[in-house]
Amino acid sequence: MNKLPALAAALAALLPCASLDACEGLVASSGWIRQPPPGMSHAAGYLTLSNEGQHAVVIDGVSSPDFASAMLHETRYNDGRAQMRHVHTLEIAPGEHVEARPGGLHLMLMQPRVELASDVLVEVDIACSTGEPLATWLVVRRTPPSPASD
């Protein structure tokens, strides 16, 4: 069942996810998805990625069993117009943190296979050039988490 009580969902989204075999050194935290309006075929996801390892981590894809497709996108502004572009690879140096947030780097999640209601948890897998993909969970929210709850 994808629906969890609000407290459990919020706590799960804040827990760092890491495995020795998964994208060595990469930790994902504070993951959330903005709840889309009914009938929308895509959603945006946000999280913080930290490299706690000794070597650079190169992210070369994302996927999710809960969506038909997923990818990293970046919003750039050119002459006052927002443009999104696909980010094919993202390198994170040792000790560096990358925050995916509204108006910048984000996950573009297409054609949900689950109902994206508040407090639902969805899995996102982050693929790296080395190691197994890192599985992390993002909670669906109507509004961004407050900085105090991060």
PDB file of N, CA, C and O in Angstrom, residues 4-71:
ATOM      1  N   LEU A   4       0.620   6.155   3.508  1.00  0.00           N
ATOM      2  CA  LEU A   4       1.081   6.008   4.879  1.00  0.00           C
ATOM      3  C   LEU A   4       0.585   7.193   5.676  1.00  0.00           C
ATOM      4  O   LEU A   4       0.331   8.251   5.123  1.00  0.00           O
ATOM      5  N   PRO A   5       0.491   7.057   6.995  1.00  0.00           N
ATOM      6  CA  PRO A   5       0.131   8.225   7.800  1.00  0.00           C
ATOM      7  C   PRO A   5       1.105   9.367   7.556  1.00  0.00           C
ATOM      8  O   PRO A   5       2.267   9.162   7.238  1.00  0.00           O
ATOM      9  N   ALA A   6       0.610  10.583   7.683  1.00  0.00           N
ATOM     10  CA  ALA A   6       1.408  11.774   7.367  1.00  0.00           C
ATOM     11  C   ALA A   6       2.732  11.801   8.110  1.00  0.00           C
ATOM     12  O   ALA A   6       3.763  12.111   7.519  1.00  0.00           O
ATOM     13  N   LEU A   7       2.754  11.498   9.379  1.00  0.00           N
ATOM     14  CA  LEU A   7       3.998  11.547  10.149  1.00  0.00           C
ATOM     15  C   LEU A   7       5.014  10.545   9.617  1.00  0.00           C
ATOM     16  O   LEU A   7       6.175  10.875   9.422  1.00  0.00           O
ATOM     17  N   ALA A   8       4.583   9.339   9.336  1.00  0.00           N
ATOM     18  CA  ALA A   8       5.507   8.322   8.828  1.00  0.00           C
ATOM     19  C   ALA A   8       6.061   8.724   7.469  1.00  0.00           C
ATOM     20  O   ALA A   8       7.248   8.552   7.197  1.00  0.00           O
ATOM     21  N   ALA A   9       5.210   9.269   6.617  1.00  0.00           N
ATOM     22  CA  ALA A   9       5.667   9.690   5.296  1.00  0.00           C
ATOM     23  C   ALA A   9       6.685  10.814   5.407  1.00  0.00           C
ATOM     24  O   ALA A   9       7.700  10.809   4.721  1.00  0.00           O
ATOM     25  N   ALA A  10       6.419  11.783   6.261  1.00  0.00           N
ATOM     26  CA  ALA A  10       7.348  12.901   6.424  1.00  0.00           C
ATOM     27  C   ALA A  10       8.684  12.424   6.966  1.00  0.00           C
ATOM     28  O   ALA A  10       9.741  12.839   6.497  1.00  0.00           O
ATOM     29  N   LEU A  11       8.667  11.537   7.936  1.00  0.00           N
ATOM     30  CA  LEU A  11       9.920  11.025   8.499  1.00  0.00           C
ATOM     31  C   LEU A  11      10.699  10.221   7.469  1.00  0.00           C
ATOM     32  O   LEU A  11      11.912  10.350   7.362  1.00  0.00           O
ATOM     33  N   ALA A  12      10.018   9.397   6.701  1.00  0.00           N
ATOM     34  CA  ALA A  12      10.700   8.588   5.689  1.00  0.00           C
ATOM     35  C   ALA A  12      11.376   9.459   4.653  1.00  0.00           C
ATOM     36  O   ALA A  12      12.466   9.156   4.189  1.00  0.00           O
ATOM     37  N   ALA A  13      10.750  10.552   4.278  1.00  0.00           N
ATOM     38  CA  ALA A  13      11.335  11.440   3.266  1.00  0.00           C
ATOM     39  C   ALA A  13      12.562  12.160   3.785  1.00  0.00           C
ATOM     40  O   ALA A  13      13.412  12.567   3.009  1.00  0.00           O
ATOM     41  N   LEU A  14      12.665  12.341   5.080  1.00  0.00           N
ATOM     42  CA  LEU A  14      13.795  13.059   5.645  1.00  0.00           C
ATOM     43  C   LEU A  14      14.980  12.160   5.948  1.00  0.00           C
ATOM     44  O   LEU A  14      16.084  12.634   6.163  1.00  0.00           O
ATOM     45  N   LEU A  15      14.770  10.854   5.972  1.00  0.00           N
ATOM     46  CA  LEU A  15      15.855   9.936   6.287  1.00  0.00           C
ATOM     47  C   LEU A  15      16.809   9.820   5.113  1.00  0.00           C
ATOM     48  O   LEU A  15      16.386   9.610   3.980  1.00  0.00           O
ATOM     49  N   PRO A  16      18.119   9.936   5.356  1.00  0.00           N
ATOM     50  CA  PRO A  16      19.064   9.728   4.269  1.00  0.00           C
ATOM     51  C   PRO A  16      18.994   8.291   3.790  1.00  0.00           C
ATOM     52  O   PRO A  16      18.738   7.379   4.563  1.00  0.00           O
ATOM     53  N   CYS A  17      19.201   8.091   2.504  1.00  0.00           N
ATOM     54  CA  CYS A  17      19.201   6.753   1.921  1.00  0.00           C
ATOM     55  C   CYS A  17      20.584   6.504   1.345  1.00  0.00           C
ATOM     56  O   CYS A  17      21.077   7.290   0.560  1.00  0.00           O
ATOM     57  N   ALA A  18      21.210   5.416   1.736  1.00  0.00           N
ATOM     58  CA  ALA A  18      22.519   5.086   1.196  1.00  0.00           C
ATOM     59  C   ALA A  18      22.768   3.604   1.351  1.00  0.00           C
ATOM     60  O   ALA A  18      22.206   2.957   2.215  1.00  0.00           O
ATOM     61  N   SER A  19      23.612   3.075   0.514  1.00  0.00           N
ATOM     62  CA  SER A  19      24.023   1.692   0.572  1.00  0.00           C
ATOM     63  C   SER A  19      25.465   1.651   0.098  1.00  0.00           C
ATOM     64  O   SER A  19      25.853   2.421  -0.769  1.00  0.00           O
ATOM     65  N   LEU A  20      26.243   0.721   0.653  1.00  0.00           N
ATOM     66  CA  LEU A  20      27.646   0.646   0.250  1.00  0.00           C
ATOM     67  C   LEU A  20      27.796   0.343  -1.234  1.00  0.00           C
ATOM     68  O   LEU A  20      28.741   0.773  -1.869  1.00  0.00           O
ATOM     69  N   ASP A  21      26.853  -0.402  -1.825  1.00  0.00           N
ATOM     70  CA  ASP A  21      26.945  -0.773  -3.224  1.00  0.00           C
ATOM     71  C   ASP A  21      26.223   0.200  -4.140  1.00  0.00           C
ATOM     72  O   ASP A  21      26.308   0.089  -5.347  1.00  0.00           O
ATOM     73  N   ALA A  22      25.473   1.135  -3.594  1.00  0.00           N
ATOM     74  CA  ALA A  22      24.648   2.026  -4.414  1.00  0.00           C
ATOM     75  C   ALA A  22      25.316   3.379  -4.555  1.00  0.00           C
ATOM     76  O   ALA A  22      25.428   4.122  -3.604  1.00  0.00           O
ATOM     77  N   CYS A  23      25.765   3.683  -5.775  1.00  0.00           N
ATOM     78  CA  CYS A  23      26.370   4.988  -6.050  1.00  0.00           C
ATOM     79  C   CYS A  23      27.288   5.386  -4.896  1.00  0.00           C
ATOM     80  O   CYS A  23      27.008   6.345  -4.171  1.00  0.00           O
ATOM     81  N   GLU A  24      28.338   4.659  -4.724  1.00  0.00           N
ATOM     82  CA  GLU A  24      29.211   4.785  -3.556  1.00  0.00           C
ATOM     83  C   GLU A  24      29.420   6.228  -3.098  1.00  0.00           C
ATOM     84  O   GLU A  24      29.878   7.072  -3.854  1.00  0.00           O
ATOM     85  N   GLY A  25      29.018   6.495  -1.860  1.00  0.00           N
ATOM     86  CA  GLY A  25      29.185   7.805  -1.250  1.00  0.00           C
ATOM     87  C   GLY A  25      27.988   8.723  -1.398  1.00  0.00           C
ATOM     88  O   GLY A  25      27.894   9.735  -0.715  1.00  0.00           O
ATOM     89  N   LEU A  26      27.058   8.395  -2.294  1.00  0.00           N
ATOM     90  CA  LEU A  26      25.913   9.272  -2.538  1.00  0.00           C
ATOM     91  C   LEU A  26      24.816   9.055  -1.499  1.00  0.00           C
ATOM     92  O   LEU A  26      24.438   7.928  -1.210  1.00  0.00           O
ATOM     93  N   VAL A  27      24.327  10.149  -0.942  1.00  0.00           N
ATOM     94  CA  VAL A  27      23.235  10.112   0.031  1.00  0.00           C
ATOM     95  C   VAL A  27      22.144  11.055  -0.464  1.00  0.00           C
ATOM     96  O   VAL A  27      22.429  12.195  -0.856  1.00  0.00           O
ATOM     97  N   ALA A  28      20.910  10.578  -0.460  1.00  0.00           N
ATOM     98  CA  ALA A  28      19.757  11.392  -0.847  1.00  0.00           C
ATOM     99  C   ALA A  28      18.936  11.684   0.398  1.00  0.00           C
ATOM    100  O   ALA A  28      18.731  10.804   1.231  1.00  0.00           O
ATOM    101  N   SER A  29      18.470  12.928   0.537  1.00  0.00           N
ATOM    102  CA  SER A  29      17.654  13.296   1.694  1.00  0.00           C
ATOM    103  C   SER A  29      16.645  14.367   1.302  1.00  0.00           C
ATOM    104  O   SER A  29      16.720  14.958   0.231  1.00  0.00           O
ATOM    105  N   SER A  30      15.703  14.601   2.197  1.00  0.00           N
ATOM    106  CA  SER A  30      14.704  15.672   2.055  1.00  0.00           C
ATOM    107  C   SER A  30      13.936  15.588   0.747  1.00  0.00           C
ATOM    108  O   SER A  30      13.616  16.603   0.139  1.00  0.00           O
ATOM    109  N   GLY A  31      13.584  14.389   0.319  1.00  0.00           N
ATOM    110  CA  GLY A  31      12.901  14.206  -0.954  1.00  0.00           C
ATOM    111  C   GLY A  31      11.411  14.465  -0.879  1.00  0.00           C
ATOM    112  O   GLY A  31      10.735  14.030   0.050  1.00  0.00           O
ATOM    113  N   TRP A  32      10.900  15.181  -1.881  1.00  0.00           N
ATOM    114  CA  TRP A  32       9.461  15.429  -1.963  1.00  0.00           C
ATOM    115  C   TRP A  32       9.051  15.672  -3.408  1.00  0.00           C
ATOM    116  O   TRP A  32       9.883  15.994  -4.253  1.00  0.00           O
ATOM    117  N   ILE A  33       7.788  15.486  -3.681  1.00  0.00           N
ATOM    118  CA  ILE A  33       7.194  15.730  -4.990  1.00  0.00           C
ATOM    119  C   ILE A  33       6.047  16.701  -4.788  1.00  0.00           C
ATOM    120  O   ILE A  33       5.217  16.518  -3.894  1.00  0.00           O
ATOM    121  N   ARG A  34       5.998  17.736  -5.631  1.00  0.00           N
ATOM    122  CA  ARG A  34       4.868  18.668  -5.568  1.00  0.00           C
ATOM    123  C   ARG A  34       3.639  17.953  -6.123  1.00  0.00           C
ATOM    124  O   ARG A  34       3.654  17.442  -7.236  1.00  0.00           O
ATOM    125  N   GLN A  35       2.562  17.907  -5.316  1.00  0.00           N
ATOM    126  CA  GLN A  35       1.338  17.249  -5.749  1.00  0.00           C
ATOM    127  C   GLN A  35       0.752  17.982  -6.957  1.00  0.00           C
ATOM    128  O   GLN A  35       0.441  19.168  -6.882  1.00  0.00           O
ATOM    129  N   PRO A  36       0.634  17.278  -8.070  1.00  0.00           N
ATOM    130  CA  PRO A  36       0.104  17.941  -9.263  1.00  0.00           C
ATOM    131  C   PRO A  36      -1.421  18.060  -9.203  1.00  0.00           C
ATOM    132  O   PRO A  36      -2.072  17.319  -8.470  1.00  0.00           O
ATOM    133  N   PRO A  37      -1.982  18.965 -10.000  1.00  0.00           N
ATOM    134  CA  PRO A  37      -3.441  19.045 -10.091  1.00  0.00           C
ATOM    135  C   PRO A  37      -4.003  17.746 -10.678  1.00  0.00           C
ATOM    136  O   PRO A  37      -3.301  17.046 -11.412  1.00  0.00           O
ATOM    137  N   PRO A  38      -5.266  17.421 -10.379  1.00  0.00           N
ATOM    138  CA  PRO A  38      -5.873  16.205 -10.945  1.00  0.00           C
ATOM    139  C   PRO A  38      -5.764  16.191 -12.470  1.00  0.00           C
ATOM    140  O   PRO A  38      -5.910  17.220 -13.132  1.00  0.00           O
ATOM    141  N   GLY A  39      -5.465  15.027 -13.016  1.00  0.00           N
ATOM    142  CA  GLY A  39      -5.380  14.863 -14.465  1.00  0.00           C
ATOM    143  C   GLY A  39      -4.043  15.216 -15.085  1.00  0.00           C
ATOM    144  O   GLY A  39      -3.833  14.982 -16.275  1.00  0.00           O
ATOM    145  N   MET A  40      -3.135  15.761 -14.311  1.00  0.00           N
ATOM    146  CA  MET A  40      -1.809  16.130 -14.822  1.00  0.00           C
ATOM    147  C   MET A  40      -1.006  14.853 -15.091  1.00  0.00           C
ATOM    148  O   MET A  40      -1.051  13.911 -14.314  1.00  0.00           O
ATOM    149  N   SER A  41      -0.262  14.830 -16.188  1.00  0.00           N
ATOM    150  CA  SER A  41       0.494  13.628 -16.553  1.00  0.00           C
ATOM    151  C   SER A  41       1.954  13.679 -16.126  1.00  0.00           C
ATOM    152  O   SER A  41       2.726  12.796 -16.485  1.00  0.00           O
ATOM    153  N   HIS A  42       2.332  14.712 -15.378  1.00  0.00           N
ATOM    154  CA  HIS A  42       3.716  14.791 -14.912  1.00  0.00           C
ATOM    155  C   HIS A  42       3.767  15.515 -13.559  1.00  0.00           C
ATOM    156  O   HIS A  42       2.808  16.175 -13.159  1.00  0.00           O
ATOM    157  N   ALA A  43       4.900  15.338 -12.894  1.00  0.00           N
ATOM    158  CA  ALA A  43       5.127  15.971 -11.592  1.00  0.00           C
ATOM    159  C   ALA A  43       6.606  16.305 -11.477  1.00  0.00           C
ATOM    160  O   ALA A  43       7.440  15.742 -12.183  1.00  0.00           O
ATOM    161  N   ALA A  44       6.910  17.220 -10.578  1.00  0.00           N
ATOM    162  CA  ALA A  44       8.301  17.600 -10.320  1.00  0.00           C
ATOM    163  C   ALA A  44       8.709  17.096  -8.936  1.00  0.00           C
ATOM    164  O   ALA A  44       7.936  17.192  -7.983  1.00  0.00           O
ATOM    165  N   GLY A  45       9.912  16.567  -8.852  1.00  0.00           N
ATOM    166  CA  GLY A  45      10.438  16.066  -7.594  1.00  0.00           C
ATOM    167  C   GLY A  45      11.705  16.800  -7.203  1.00  0.00           C
ATOM    168  O   GLY A  45      12.452  17.285  -8.068  1.00  0.00           O
ATOM    169  N   TYR A  46      11.921  16.873  -5.900  1.00  0.00           N
ATOM    170  CA  TYR A  46      13.046  17.633  -5.357  1.00  0.00           C
ATOM    171  C   TYR A  46      13.704  16.825  -4.242  1.00  0.00           C
ATOM    172  O   TYR A  46      13.040  16.085  -3.522  1.00  0.00           O
ATOM    173  N   LEU A  47      15.003  16.997  -4.070  1.00  0.00           N
ATOM    174  CA  LEU A  47      15.750  16.331  -3.011  1.00  0.00           C
ATOM    175  C   LEU A  47      17.131  16.940  -2.921  1.00  0.00           C
ATOM    176  O   LEU A  47      17.522  17.745  -3.768  1.00  0.00           O
ATOM    177  N   THR A  48      17.849  16.570  -1.882  1.00  0.00           N
ATOM    178  CA  THR A  48      19.240  16.982  -1.722  1.00  0.00           C
ATOM    179  C   THR A  48      20.110  15.758  -1.923  1.00  0.00           C
ATOM    180  O   THR A  48      19.844  14.698  -1.351  1.00  0.00           O
ATOM    181  N   LEU A  49      21.127  15.888  -2.756  1.00  0.00           N
ATOM    182  CA  LEU A  49      22.090  14.826  -3.011  1.00  0.00           C
ATOM    183  C   LEU A  49      23.433  15.248  -2.442  1.00  0.00           C
ATOM    184  O   LEU A  49      23.916  16.338  -2.743  1.00  0.00           O
ATOM    185  N   SER A  50      24.015  14.391  -1.621  1.00  0.00           N
ATOM    186  CA  SER A  50      25.298  14.679  -0.979  1.00  0.00           C
ATOM    187  C   SER A  50      26.281  13.567  -1.298  1.00  0.00           C
ATOM    188  O   SER A  50      25.929  12.390  -1.239  1.00  0.00           O
ATOM    189  N   ASN A  51      27.512  13.954  -1.617  1.00  0.00           N
ATOM    190  CA  ASN A  51      28.563  12.972  -1.845  1.00  0.00           C
ATOM    191  C   ASN A  51      29.412  12.898  -0.585  1.00  0.00           C
ATOM    192  O   ASN A  51      30.224  13.786  -0.318  1.00  0.00           O
ATOM    193  N   GLU A  52      29.220  11.838   0.164  1.00  0.00           N
ATOM    194  CA  GLU A  52      29.980  11.631   1.398  1.00  0.00           C
ATOM    195  C   GLU A  52      31.149  10.687   1.182  1.00  0.00           C
ATOM    196  O   GLU A  52      31.786  10.257   2.138  1.00  0.00           O
ATOM    197  N   GLY A  53      31.440  10.378  -0.074  1.00  0.00           N
ATOM    198  CA  GLY A  53      32.533   9.466  -0.401  1.00  0.00           C
ATOM    199  C   GLY A  53      33.839  10.186  -0.662  1.00  0.00           C
ATOM    200  O   GLY A  53      33.951  11.409  -0.518  1.00  0.00           O
ATOM    201  N   GLN A  54      34.814   9.418  -1.108  1.00  0.00           N
ATOM    202  CA  GLN A  54      36.164   9.927  -1.366  1.00  0.00           C
ATOM    203  C   GLN A  54      36.380  10.300  -2.828  1.00  0.00           C
ATOM    204  O   GLN A  54      37.385  10.923  -3.163  1.00  0.00           O
ATOM    205  N   HIS A  55      35.453   9.891  -3.703  1.00  0.00           N
ATOM    206  CA  HIS A  55      35.601  10.127  -5.138  1.00  0.00           C
ATOM    207  C   HIS A  55      34.350  10.795  -5.684  1.00  0.00           C
ATOM    208  O   HIS A  55      33.269  10.686  -5.111  1.00  0.00           O
ATOM    209  N   ALA A  56      34.504  11.466  -6.818  1.00  0.00           N
ATOM    210  CA  ALA A  56      33.352  12.098  -7.469  1.00  0.00           C
ATOM    211  C   ALA A  56      32.316  11.033  -7.832  1.00  0.00           C
ATOM    212  O   ALA A  56      32.660   9.902  -8.170  1.00  0.00           O
ATOM    213  N   VAL A  57      31.060  11.410  -7.735  1.00  0.00           N
ATOM    214  CA  VAL A  57      29.953  10.552  -8.147  1.00  0.00           C
ATOM    215  C   VAL A  57      29.343  11.177  -9.396  1.00  0.00           C
ATOM    216  O   VAL A  57      29.073  12.383  -9.425  1.00  0.00           O
ATOM    217  N   VAL A  58      29.146  10.363 -10.432  1.00  0.00           N
ATOM    218  CA  VAL A  58      28.529  10.846 -11.659  1.00  0.00           C
ATOM    219  C   VAL A  58      27.156  10.191 -11.792  1.00  0.00           C
ATOM    220  O   VAL A  58      27.053   8.970 -11.976  1.00  0.00           O
ATOM    221  N   ILE A  59      26.126  11.007 -11.677  1.00  0.00           N
ATOM    222  CA  ILE A  59      24.753  10.533 -11.850  1.00  0.00           C
ATOM    223  C   ILE A  59      24.458  10.575 -13.341  1.00  0.00           C
ATOM    224  O   ILE A  59      24.648  11.604 -13.989  1.00  0.00           O
ATOM    225  N   ASP A  60      24.013   9.438 -13.878  1.00  0.00           N
ATOM    226  CA  ASP A  60      23.759   9.401 -15.320  1.00  0.00           C
ATOM    227  C   ASP A  60      22.339   8.962 -15.661  1.00  0.00           C
ATOM    228  O   ASP A  60      22.052   8.597 -16.796  1.00  0.00           O
ATOM    229  N   GLY A  61      21.442   9.048 -14.694  1.00  0.00           N
ATOM    230  CA  GLY A  61      20.048   8.746 -14.990  1.00  0.00           C
ATOM    231  C   GLY A  61      19.219   8.573 -13.733  1.00  0.00           C
ATOM    232  O   GLY A  61      19.758   8.371 -12.645  1.00  0.00           O
ATOM    233  N   VAL A  62      17.914   8.682 -13.894  1.00  0.00           N
ATOM    234  CA  VAL A  62      16.966   8.404 -12.822  1.00  0.00           C
ATOM    235  C   VAL A  62      15.818   7.598 -13.419  1.00  0.00           C
ATOM    236  O   VAL A  62      15.535   7.689 -14.616  1.00  0.00           O
ATOM    237  N   SER A  63      15.188   6.796 -12.575  1.00  0.00           N
ATOM    238  CA  SER A  63      14.023   6.025 -12.994  1.00  0.00           C
ATOM    239  C   SER A  63      13.134   5.841 -11.775  1.00  0.00           C
ATOM    240  O   SER A  63      13.524   6.161 -10.655  1.00  0.00           O
ATOM    241  N   SER A  64      11.943   5.323 -12.012  1.00  0.00           N
ATOM    242  CA  SER A  64      11.019   5.087 -10.918  1.00  0.00           C
ATOM    243  C   SER A  64      10.010   4.029 -11.337  1.00  0.00           C
ATOM    244  O   SER A  64       9.418   4.147 -12.423  1.00  0.00           O
ATOM    245  N   PRO A  65       9.785   3.036 -10.483  1.00  0.00           N
ATOM    246  CA  PRO A  65       8.732   2.070 -10.799  1.00  0.00           C
ATOM    247  C   PRO A  65       7.340   2.704 -10.705  1.00  0.00           C
ATOM    248  O   PRO A  65       6.373   2.135 -11.201  1.00  0.00           O
ATOM    249  N   ASP A  66       7.251   3.884 -10.110  1.00  0.00           N
ATOM    250  CA  ASP A  66       5.968   4.556  -9.920  1.00  0.00           C
ATOM    251  C   ASP A  66       5.629   5.536 -11.048  1.00  0.00           C
ATOM    252  O   ASP A  66       4.581   6.189 -11.006  1.00  0.00           O
ATOM    253  N   PHE A  67       6.511   5.659 -12.052  1.00  0.00           N
ATOM    254  CA  PHE A  67       6.294   6.549 -13.196  1.00  0.00           C
ATOM    255  C   PHE A  67       6.755   5.846 -14.468  1.00  0.00           C
ATOM    256  O   PHE A  67       7.687   5.049 -14.437  1.00  0.00           O
ATOM    257  N   ALA A  68       6.131   6.186 -15.602  1.00  0.00           N
ATOM    258  CA  ALA A  68       6.535   5.606 -16.881  1.00  0.00           C
ATOM    259  C   ALA A  68       7.943   6.051 -17.261  1.00  0.00           C
ATOM    260  O   ALA A  68       8.710   5.290 -17.846  1.00  0.00           O
ATOM    261  N   SER A  69       8.296   7.307 -16.927  1.00  0.00           N
ATOM    262  CA  SER A  69       9.656   7.777 -17.186  1.00  0.00           C
ATOM    263  C   SER A  69      10.034   8.849 -16.175  1.00  0.00           C
ATOM    264  O   SER A  69       9.170   9.493 -15.569  1.00  0.00           O
ATOM    265  N   ALA A  70      11.326   9.002 -16.003  1.00  0.00           N
ATOM    266  CA  ALA A  70      11.864   9.991 -15.059  1.00  0.00           C
ATOM    267  C   ALA A  70      13.195  10.475 -15.605  1.00  0.00           C
ATOM    268  O   ALA A  70      13.925   9.721 -16.259  1.00  0.00           O
ATOM    269  N   MET A  71      13.497  11.751 -15.362  1.00  0.00           N
ATOM    270  CA  MET A  71      14.787  12.287 -15.789  1.00  0.00           C
ATOM    271  C   MET A  71      15.132  13.520 -14.955  1.00  0.00           C
ATOM    272  O   MET A  71      14.260  14.106 -14.312  1.00  0.00           O
TER     273      MET A  71
END
